[in-house]
Amino acid sequence: MMDALSVVRQLRDLASEPQNRGVIVQDQGCLPGLVLFLDHKDPDVLFATLQTLRYLAELSPNIPTMKNELGMMVSLENLIGREDLSVDIKALAKEVYNILSAPVNPAPRTDGGRKKSQFFINSSNKKAKSVTLHIQGLDNTQQRSVCEEALLKVKGVISFTFQMASKRCTVRIRSDLSTESLATAIAATKVLSAQQVVKNEAGEEVFISLNSCGVEPAKNTALPDYLPEEEESTEMEVDRAISRTAAKEDSSGSWLNAAAGFLTKTFYW
């Protein structure tokens, strides 16, 4: 039997896959349901809902629809102002609010420089780098949630994308954050460990062991300003598509319908 937490967590897992984000926002039941979840009493439901909205907002065309959804911005403002919520929830609510409030189409550059991707909003993206990690123990959505929570608390982490089938996570971080800091945060979960994935001179992928730096990485008292990802190459998108499990690919559509039905029956009166 579905409950609010299981529904929103599965919806979050679907939203973490770039190819699902447009479909979820276009569905007539899911987005209104997520807005209603923003008023839920369970902090776990609130946090998973905000994570889902954060994923959905990474697709630029989704932003106007999300911003204009009835109750969205007001509910986010309410969460930001609540004193009874954790720092993580309030910071993530503020992050999502800022994403939806930001201009969708920044003014074009006039300096003759290379045109930025539509996903660029902040020039400080130039100070970011991407790291691919192989995470031992990343076997299910529960462990994925553990890893997400660990990474979200590290100051300097901008965003991340999982490829569950290959137990990988691509993390976009500020250039001054060491990869060892990520390993330390992941190792602190006691159930996960990380190795860095790089290519050698022959173009072959190899794993590099990461020594925990022994010092707990700086934590976010507020999550970092959202810095959208650069558009990934076609090769990366193909890799992501291949990494999905067949079961997830086959069932995502039917599950989405079931989730929308649950939201409608539960919250519309």
XYZ file of C-alpha atoms in Angstrom:
269
model
C 0.000 0.000 0.000
C 1.323 3.421 -0.911
C 2.006 6.054 1.718
C 3.170 9.644 1.335
C 6.837 8.962 2.073
C 7.166 5.988 -0.277
C 5.388 7.870 -3.071
C 7.533 10.981 -2.839
C 10.762 8.969 -2.538
C 9.959 6.955 -5.652
C 8.974 10.139 -7.452
C 12.301 11.655 -6.359
C 14.142 8.642 -7.768
C 12.338 9.074 -11.093
C 13.097 12.810 -11.070
C 16.801 12.091 -10.559
C 16.887 10.686 -14.109
C 17.101 13.645 -16.547
C 14.875 12.005 -19.147
C 11.938 11.791 -16.679
C 11.848 15.410 -15.521
C 9.731 16.840 -18.324
C 7.158 14.037 -18.105
C 6.693 14.463 -14.344
C 6.092 18.201 -14.560
C 3.675 17.784 -17.479
C 1.628 15.193 -15.585
C -1.583 16.756 -14.281
C -1.414 15.078 -10.890
C 2.226 14.980 -9.813
C 3.159 18.663 -9.554
C 0.012 19.696 -7.623
C 0.597 16.707 -5.352
C 4.174 17.780 -4.665
C 2.951 21.259 -3.721
C 0.549 19.694 -1.227
C 3.373 17.566 0.157
C 5.143 20.829 1.052
C 2.561 21.208 3.829
C 3.076 17.671 5.168
C 3.793 17.174 8.879
C 6.539 14.567 8.366
C 10.006 16.215 7.941
C 11.167 13.226 5.866
C 8.329 13.837 3.402
C 9.199 17.536 3.247
C 12.878 16.866 2.574
C 12.205 14.236 -0.113
C 9.661 16.565 -1.761
C 12.194 19.400 -1.870
C 14.818 17.047 -3.326
C 12.308 16.069 -6.031
C 11.562 19.702 -6.873
C 15.284 20.449 -7.000
C 15.817 17.674 -9.546
C 12.824 18.807 -11.636
C 14.082 22.402 -11.697
C 17.359 21.283 -13.303
C 15.416 21.068 -16.569
C 15.180 24.719 -17.560
C 11.833 24.481 -19.465
C 10.210 23.121 -16.286
C 10.879 26.267 -14.273
C 8.014 28.519 -15.520
C 5.470 25.725 -15.049
C 6.731 24.970 -11.549
C 6.860 28.630 -10.563
C 3.290 29.208 -11.735
C 1.867 26.080 -10.087
C -0.780 27.178 -7.598
C 0.657 27.367 -4.094
C 4.255 26.524 -5.045
C 6.039 29.761 -4.174
C 3.853 30.486 -1.143
C 4.489 27.016 0.300
C 8.248 27.386 -0.221
C 8.187 30.774 1.508
C 6.314 29.242 4.436
C 8.945 26.506 4.809
C 11.774 29.055 4.703
C 10.152 31.027 7.522
C 9.287 28.131 9.819
C 11.321 27.906 13.013
C 10.437 24.289 13.815
C 12.221 22.794 10.790
C 15.814 21.621 10.426
C 18.474 23.762 8.802
C 18.705 21.300 5.896
C 15.009 21.516 5.043
C 14.877 25.309 5.270
C 18.054 25.733 3.235
C 16.857 23.378 0.504
C 13.487 25.171 0.400
C 15.330 28.473 -0.054
C 17.489 26.943 -2.775
C 14.470 25.694 -4.737
C 12.735 29.052 -4.241
C 15.781 30.885 -5.612
C 15.976 28.573 -8.632
C 12.343 29.206 -9.531
C 12.691 32.964 -8.926
C 15.801 33.387 -11.082
C 15.505 34.653 -14.666
C 15.001 31.711 -17.020
C 16.728 33.410 -19.945
C 19.708 35.513 -18.820
C 20.662 38.487 -20.948
C 22.867 37.465 -23.887
C 26.568 38.193 -23.650
C 27.917 41.159 -25.622
C 31.614 40.637 -24.966
C 32.142 38.392 -27.988
C 32.912 35.426 -25.732
C 31.661 31.872 -26.152
C 27.933 31.577 -25.718
C 26.952 29.915 -22.481
C 24.685 26.936 -22.258
C 21.088 27.764 -21.381
C 21.674 26.009 -18.081
C 24.277 28.562 -17.006
C 22.925 31.177 -14.639
C 25.926 32.015 -12.488
C 29.403 32.742 -13.828
C 30.951 31.065 -10.798
C 30.298 27.777 -12.607
C 33.722 28.402 -14.107
C 35.107 27.612 -10.668
C 33.441 24.213 -10.598
C 34.653 20.765 -11.587
C 33.031 17.363 -12.029
C 34.172 14.204 -10.239
C 32.928 10.696 -10.989
C 32.831 8.340 -8.028
C 32.323 4.591 -7.846
C 30.458 4.021 -4.582
C 30.720 0.629 -2.955
C 27.479 -0.229 -1.182
C 25.242 1.799 -3.504
C 22.878 -1.118 -4.005
C 19.401 0.319 -3.498
C 17.387 3.512 -3.129
C 17.819 3.490 0.646
C 21.618 3.608 0.329
C 21.229 6.224 -2.377
C 19.283 8.409 0.059
C 22.058 7.967 2.624
C 24.621 9.074 0.040
C 22.489 12.049 -1.051
C 22.142 13.299 2.511
C 25.896 12.981 3.075
C 26.753 14.915 -0.087
C 24.145 17.633 0.468
C 25.802 18.509 3.770
C 29.267 19.056 2.288
C 30.057 22.705 1.704
C 31.172 23.113 -1.891
C 28.987 20.412 -3.458
C 26.870 21.981 -6.204
C 24.902 19.066 -7.601
C 25.092 15.345 -8.262
C 23.629 12.674 -10.521
C 23.495 8.942 -9.844
C 23.937 6.026 -12.246
C 22.630 3.257 -10.013
C 23.315 0.332 -12.367
C 27.045 1.080 -12.329
C 27.130 2.304 -8.699
C 28.397 5.692 -9.796
C 27.752 9.249 -8.807
C 28.889 12.270 -10.808
C 29.395 15.169 -8.395
C 29.846 18.776 -9.448
C 31.921 20.619 -6.851
C 33.740 23.888 -6.398
C 37.322 23.731 -7.598
C 38.719 24.325 -4.107
C 36.975 21.255 -2.636
C 39.140 18.145 -2.570
C 37.885 14.798 -3.803
C 39.123 13.333 -0.518
C 36.538 15.477 1.284
C 33.809 13.694 -0.650
C 35.326 10.346 0.288
C 35.388 11.385 3.950
C 31.718 12.407 3.911
C 30.690 9.173 2.195
C 32.824 7.031 4.504
C 31.188 8.726 7.495
C 27.948 6.972 6.588
C 29.637 3.731 7.789
C 27.903 1.793 5.006
C 29.400 3.358 1.856
C 32.885 4.007 0.467
C 34.055 5.818 -2.651
C 36.719 5.506 -5.346
C 37.343 8.039 -8.081
C 36.793 6.973 -11.696
C 39.310 8.400 -14.199
C 40.633 7.508 -17.628
C 44.252 6.517 -18.123
C 46.441 7.420 -21.097
C 44.928 4.554 -23.091
C 41.455 5.936 -22.543
C 40.510 3.093 -20.207
C 38.574 3.706 -17.024
C 40.449 2.984 -13.805
C 39.555 3.355 -10.129
C 41.681 5.469 -7.797
C 41.463 4.777 -4.086
C 40.656 7.872 -2.062
C 42.138 8.201 1.387
C 39.822 9.781 3.876
C 41.426 13.091 4.801
C 40.731 12.365 8.468
C 39.083 15.744 8.935
C 35.348 16.098 8.739
C 34.528 18.289 5.712
C 32.908 21.661 6.275
C 29.152 21.338 6.488
C 26.588 23.601 4.958
C 24.751 25.719 7.462
C 22.907 26.734 4.313
C 23.113 24.745 1.123
C 25.185 26.385 -1.652
C 23.564 28.668 -4.175
C 22.204 26.517 -6.951
C 24.581 26.388 -9.877
C 22.984 24.460 -12.740
C 24.989 21.884 -14.606
C 26.589 22.472 -17.959
C 24.749 20.634 -20.688
C 26.164 17.154 -20.851
C 27.457 15.690 -24.080
C 25.350 13.323 -26.138
C 27.683 10.526 -25.093
C 26.958 11.236 -21.436
C 23.213 11.249 -22.026
C 23.426 7.912 -23.810
C 25.444 6.517 -20.920
C 22.814 7.672 -18.483
C 20.053 6.122 -20.525
C 21.892 2.813 -20.712
C 22.573 2.854 -16.986
C 18.919 2.703 -16.107
C 17.719 -0.730 -15.136
C 15.262 -2.329 -17.530
C 12.697 -2.702 -14.773
C 12.795 0.993 -14.010
C 12.549 1.928 -17.657
C 9.589 -0.355 -18.231
C 7.718 0.551 -15.086
C 8.300 4.294 -14.741
C 5.301 5.259 -16.859
C 2.837 2.962 -15.117
C 4.233 3.856 -11.708
C 3.878 7.560 -12.481
C 0.209 7.003 -13.282
C -0.252 5.130 -10.014
C 1.495 7.874 -8.056
C -0.625 10.579 -9.681
C -3.737 8.579 -8.845
C -2.614 8.240 -5.231
C -1.981 11.968 -4.957
C -5.361 12.809 -6.449
C -7.320 10.417 -4.230
C -5.440 11.416 -1.097
C -5.390 15.165 -1.327
C -8.228 16.407 -3.503
C -11.477 16.810 -1.642
